[in-house]
XYZ file of C-alpha atoms in Angstrom:
379
model
C -4.642 22.015 -15.727
C -1.854 24.164 -17.085
C 1.409 22.712 -17.785
C 3.307 23.675 -14.552
C 2.371 22.256 -11.098
C 3.756 24.635 -8.528
C 4.148 23.221 -4.850
C 4.554 26.001 -2.395
C 4.827 27.780 -0.403
C 5.308 25.065 2.430
C 4.621 25.742 5.946
C 4.032 24.043 9.285
C 1.764 24.771 12.021
C 0.051 23.647 15.223
C -3.625 24.190 16.186
C -5.715 22.347 18.954
C -2.692 20.099 19.740
C -2.233 19.124 15.918
C 0.862 19.459 13.988
C 0.137 20.350 10.500
C 2.375 20.567 7.302
C 0.994 22.007 4.320
C 1.492 23.420 0.890
C -0.339 25.314 -2.002
C -0.624 23.088 -4.943
C -2.442 24.582 -7.919
C -4.352 27.039 -5.733
C -5.494 24.456 -3.456
C -4.081 23.460 -0.073
C -2.475 20.161 0.326
C -2.142 19.208 4.129
C -1.117 16.486 6.493
C -2.125 16.593 10.050
C -0.958 14.535 13.355
C -1.339 14.769 17.125
C 1.306 12.255 17.579
C 4.591 13.720 16.072
C 5.571 17.096 14.580
C 5.472 17.372 11.003
C 8.513 19.062 9.201
C 8.124 21.705 6.354
C 9.654 19.044 3.831
C 9.637 19.722 0.220
C 10.673 16.298 -0.515
C 7.091 14.938 0.739
C 5.143 17.174 -1.262
C 7.274 16.611 -4.300
C 7.175 12.873 -3.821
C 3.331 12.528 -3.281
C 2.947 14.783 -6.466
C 5.438 13.583 -8.930
C 3.548 10.656 -10.573
C 0.535 12.680 -11.007
C 2.506 15.374 -12.672
C 4.462 13.061 -14.739
C 1.130 11.292 -15.627
C -0.224 14.752 -16.885
C 2.916 15.611 -18.791
C 3.332 18.656 -16.602
C 6.251 20.311 -15.304
C 7.153 20.554 -11.576
C 8.252 23.421 -9.638
C 8.946 23.238 -5.912
C 9.205 26.513 -4.333
C 11.618 25.396 -1.477
C 15.021 23.596 -2.467
C 14.820 19.936 -2.497
C 17.648 17.663 -1.296
C 20.194 16.763 -4.079
C 20.380 12.892 -3.284
C 16.362 12.806 -3.801
C 16.492 14.870 -6.771
C 19.430 12.799 -8.322
C 17.332 9.653 -7.921
C 14.206 11.237 -9.876
C 15.572 9.923 -13.424
C 15.722 6.619 -12.351
C 12.117 6.989 -10.853
C 10.904 8.268 -14.117
C 12.588 5.296 -16.019
C 10.937 2.672 -13.802
C 7.466 4.548 -14.464
C 7.928 4.509 -18.239
C 8.726 1.125 -18.092
C 5.972 -0.335 -16.006
C 3.044 1.897 -17.017
C 3.997 3.823 -20.015
C 4.538 7.079 -18.204
C 6.008 9.625 -20.628
C 9.850 10.175 -20.807
C 9.683 13.432 -19.125
C 11.849 14.706 -15.900
C 9.719 17.470 -14.503
C 12.156 20.330 -13.010
C 12.593 20.856 -9.434
C 14.974 23.217 -7.436
C 17.822 21.678 -5.628
C 19.937 22.889 -2.803
C 23.504 22.107 -1.348
C 23.872 19.047 1.064
C 22.784 19.186 4.544
C 25.324 18.366 7.344
C 22.520 17.345 9.495
C 22.675 13.861 10.601
C 19.552 11.600 10.099
C 17.385 10.663 13.144
C 18.285 7.152 14.261
C 14.874 6.077 15.013
C 12.827 3.634 12.522
C 9.370 3.842 11.697
C 7.104 1.132 10.123
C 4.180 2.142 7.783
C 1.709 -0.295 9.459
C -1.867 -1.370 8.434
C -2.452 -4.459 10.615
C -1.968 -6.763 7.398
C 0.096 -9.865 6.945
C 2.772 -7.838 5.226
C 2.847 -5.269 8.271
C 2.954 -8.023 10.760
C 5.598 -9.836 9.272
C 7.584 -6.694 8.942
C 6.797 -5.811 12.529
C 7.834 -9.114 14.077
C 10.816 -9.949 11.450
C 12.476 -6.844 10.420
C 16.200 -6.685 11.010
C 15.556 -2.902 11.820
C 14.603 -2.308 15.242
C 11.226 -0.733 15.104
C 10.349 2.377 17.339
C 7.200 3.745 15.637
C 4.096 2.305 14.050
C 2.756 5.006 11.240
C -0.686 4.827 10.100
C -2.187 7.209 7.460
C -6.007 7.099 8.366
C -7.215 9.013 4.712
C -5.384 6.548 2.577
C -7.186 3.578 4.197
C -10.563 5.404 3.852
C -11.421 5.978 0.024
C -12.019 9.524 -1.026
C -15.436 8.710 -2.423
C -16.316 8.190 1.567
C -14.792 10.949 3.244
C -17.104 10.674 6.198
C -16.308 6.856 6.819
C -13.898 6.365 9.604
C -11.561 3.335 10.243
C -12.021 1.619 13.451
C -8.401 0.443 13.557
C -6.921 3.373 15.415
C -7.569 1.904 18.858
C -6.270 -1.399 18.012
C -3.061 0.173 16.538
C -2.351 2.006 19.586
C -3.004 -1.228 21.806
C -0.431 -3.013 19.645
C 2.035 -0.458 19.751
C 1.506 -0.118 23.583
C 2.092 -3.818 24.179
C 5.236 -3.658 22.238
C 6.303 -0.264 23.893
C 6.235 1.564 20.539
C 5.220 4.956 19.488
C 1.850 5.267 17.687
C 1.851 8.113 14.829
C -1.440 8.515 13.312
C -1.766 10.862 10.332
C -4.544 12.323 8.413
C -4.246 13.957 4.925
C -6.374 15.308 2.109
C -4.116 14.005 -0.378
C -6.587 11.406 -2.266
C -9.126 14.029 -2.476
C -7.028 16.857 -3.808
C -7.645 17.898 -7.416
C -3.965 17.857 -8.338
C -3.549 14.194 -7.311
C -6.204 12.823 -9.442
C -5.347 10.803 -12.388
C -3.029 7.595 -11.982
C -4.344 4.662 -10.268
C -4.081 4.329 -6.376
C -2.020 0.979 -7.186
C 0.551 3.065 -8.702
C 0.910 6.054 -6.442
C 0.224 4.617 -2.945
C 3.609 3.881 -2.229
C 5.146 7.611 -3.062
C 2.062 8.965 -0.968
C 2.888 6.685 2.281
C 6.637 7.625 1.753
C 5.734 11.084 1.447
C 4.435 10.904 5.196
C 7.836 9.517 6.085
C 9.546 12.579 4.896
C 7.190 14.642 7.155
C 8.205 12.831 9.934
C 11.995 13.234 9.561
C 12.185 15.050 13.247
C 11.052 11.499 14.590
C 12.361 9.006 12.179
C 15.522 8.490 10.162
C 14.634 5.462 8.472
C 11.158 4.116 6.990
C 10.408 0.452 6.544
C 7.835 -0.325 3.735
C 6.486 -3.752 3.745
C 6.687 -5.514 0.507
C 3.372 -6.509 -1.055
C 4.514 -8.958 -3.848
C 7.777 -11.454 -3.653
C 10.617 -11.353 -6.071
C 9.223 -14.957 -7.050
C 6.123 -13.385 -8.400
C 7.034 -9.631 -9.323
C 4.356 -7.195 -9.964
C 4.707 -3.512 -11.069
C 3.235 -1.898 -8.044
C 3.321 1.478 -6.110
C 5.536 -0.267 -3.204
C 8.436 -2.237 -4.699
C 12.083 -3.192 -3.968
C 13.119 -1.177 -6.857
C 11.204 1.836 -6.392
C 10.974 2.565 -3.068
C 14.582 3.278 -1.906
C 14.799 5.741 -4.697
C 12.446 7.997 -2.824
C 15.401 8.505 -0.052
C 16.799 11.815 1.095
C 19.766 12.896 3.220
C 17.149 13.050 6.097
C 15.276 9.726 5.404
C 16.410 6.368 4.423
C 13.633 4.206 2.758
C 13.878 0.335 3.210
C 11.664 -2.083 1.294
C 11.290 -5.441 3.458
C 9.801 -8.856 2.923
C 10.099 -9.216 -0.890
C 12.101 -12.453 -0.370
C 9.157 -14.329 1.300
C 5.772 -14.893 -0.175
C 2.762 -13.842 1.771
C 1.844 -17.597 2.467
C 5.127 -18.117 4.186
C 4.641 -14.690 6.133
C 1.526 -15.824 7.556
C 3.224 -19.154 8.629
C 5.807 -17.269 10.421
C 3.056 -14.997 12.369
C 0.463 -17.431 12.882
C 1.447 -18.233 16.589
C 1.850 -14.810 17.515
C -0.692 -13.559 20.028
C -1.014 -10.094 18.768
C -1.290 -11.009 15.152
C -4.162 -13.628 16.354
C -5.974 -10.818 17.938
C -5.281 -7.990 15.591
C -4.426 -9.278 12.061
C -6.475 -6.954 9.408
C -6.097 -7.841 5.639
C -9.696 -6.368 5.224
C -10.170 -2.984 3.634
C -13.901 -2.936 4.067
C -13.705 -1.203 7.600
C -16.692 -2.933 9.114
C -18.360 -1.024 11.850
C -18.354 -4.067 14.418
C -14.995 -5.428 13.952
C -11.526 -5.291 12.309
C -12.590 -7.505 9.432
C -15.598 -8.441 7.526
C -14.406 -11.999 7.628
C -16.319 -12.620 3.961
C -14.618 -10.676 1.354
C -12.030 -12.648 -0.882
C -9.223 -11.323 0.927
C -10.518 -12.278 4.141
C -11.237 -15.660 3.118
C -7.939 -16.369 1.336
C -6.215 -15.119 4.747
C -8.123 -17.300 6.871
C -7.627 -20.267 4.560
C -3.815 -19.983 4.588
C -4.101 -19.289 8.552
C -5.829 -22.610 8.581
C -3.139 -24.412 6.583
C -0.420 -23.338 8.881
C -2.308 -23.007 12.292
C -5.347 -23.063 14.289
C -7.728 -20.529 12.898
C -10.011 -20.680 15.780
C -7.373 -18.772 17.829
C -7.832 -15.864 15.717
C -10.301 -13.650 17.317
C -9.592 -10.847 14.596
C -12.206 -12.870 12.429
C -15.770 -13.630 12.998
C -16.180 -17.487 13.447
C -20.161 -17.484 13.285
C -19.711 -19.181 9.715
C -17.575 -21.882 8.721
C -14.613 -21.353 6.221
C -15.985 -24.006 4.129
C -19.214 -22.011 3.679
C -17.267 -18.699 3.071
C -15.187 -20.322 0.372
C -18.630 -21.519 -1.320
C -19.490 -17.828 -1.003
C -16.697 -16.650 -3.182
C -17.872 -16.173 -6.700
C -14.409 -16.623 -7.992
C -10.576 -15.711 -7.356
C -10.478 -11.951 -8.858
C -6.897 -12.269 -10.113
C -4.629 -15.040 -11.533
C -1.793 -14.334 -9.389
C -3.891 -15.038 -6.333
C -4.339 -18.677 -7.460
C -1.117 -20.022 -5.919
C -2.379 -19.150 -2.384
C -5.347 -21.308 -2.881
C -3.566 -24.195 -4.779
C -1.065 -24.462 -2.143
C -3.717 -25.186 0.435
C -5.184 -28.115 -1.445
C -3.080 -30.904 0.019
C -2.869 -29.399 3.525
C -4.964 -30.149 6.536
C -8.177 -28.002 6.761
C -11.352 -27.647 8.635
C -14.176 -29.812 7.520
C -15.511 -29.329 4.042
C -13.008 -27.044 2.987
C -11.373 -29.366 0.379
C -14.372 -29.692 -1.692
C -15.398 -26.070 -1.383
C -11.716 -25.052 -2.538
C -11.676 -27.380 -5.365
C -14.859 -26.081 -6.803
C -13.648 -22.490 -6.113
C -10.506 -23.133 -8.174
C -12.138 -24.943 -11.096
C -14.745 -22.139 -11.585
C -12.105 -19.532 -11.353
C -9.847 -21.205 -13.981
C -12.844 -21.509 -16.352
C -13.231 -17.335 -15.523
C -9.674 -16.839 -16.327
C -9.792 -18.902 -19.566
C -12.919 -16.757 -20.833
C -11.100 -13.771 -19.920
C -7.828 -14.814 -21.848
C -9.787 -15.813 -25.061
C -11.791 -12.695 -24.818
C -8.566 -10.418 -24.730
C -6.938 -12.482 -27.598
C -9.956 -11.555 -29.623
C -9.923 -8.263 -28.687
C -6.340 -7.904 -29.858
C -7.363 -9.227 -33.300
C -10.499 -7.385 -33.794
C -9.618 -3.940 -31.966
C -5.809 -3.991 -31.311
C -5.905 -0.432 -30.028
C -8.583 1.475 -28.785
C -10.567 -1.563 -27.411
C -7.455 -3.183 -25.714
C -6.662 -0.147 -23.987
C -10.234 -0.059 -22.526
C -9.945 -3.870 -21.427
C -6.499 -3.152 -19.906
C -8.012 -0.312 -17.766
C -10.816 -2.262 -16.768
């Protein structure tokens, strides 16, 4: 790849009932499509999506269409955050700017919605009055499985219909585009999602992004209360919501909602016969917290053929230390039969795993202080 990433020309079109926004990026078309809402020829959308991969490759960014001066003025702050969090280079790619617009932002509010606990909490408790639920299909389906489709769309439309909201489903080739490859999805997904908000500026003027982590346990992540608002422009205000509340508390606040009971979707496995696989660590953790606060049997979104205790036994270990609190908080709660013993054993074997991992990393720092440590951190 050369030292210049050029975005443009940017254009929009309609074909077979679909709205499309597209741009040439390094000789390959980057596109977004929706049959539910028009897409604007927004340079901020494509620049937001491509900024982090451009920085990571130490390239310059050139956008053929002028970008909003408000958006452009916040890029140095974005770059400083990325440098502090993930050691991105101290390099501000150059973009074109334009005079401010007199156009008033649309008054409607859109929520990025995946059906998870964070999304449902925002839907039910955001002070912003939500008018549209936005779901990006091709971000949910990994690029290594482009023929695999999510079965969440009909459920999303049912949720929106029952609440009188608009559904906006978007597709894109962003995750498969050559110029986007490089940084981890956990770093780039927030900008990729907010880019869709910029494309929808004719339909929404405010985009609500649900928090993934609380302020009480901060983690550098692609969606973050410090980062998300910096992607705003004169056309689109980006609001990060939910960071004051831990996920366990979010579940407590949605556990009695009938829509959440029918459609809660923490799972990313996209199983063919349901919303959730019910067996992965994230599914089991969510069911455990639900059982702590309410009646798990009411949640038809999960398969109840197997007991929660058996599912806890099936988890080899908790994969990350920052998830331990969700489990330990449930130890003194009233849980279904057999869960306390299974939970205690899971926590014990996870502690042993984290201890071994800590010792391994400490030894690696001493013996291989640079190269080997970088490999471990990337693992």
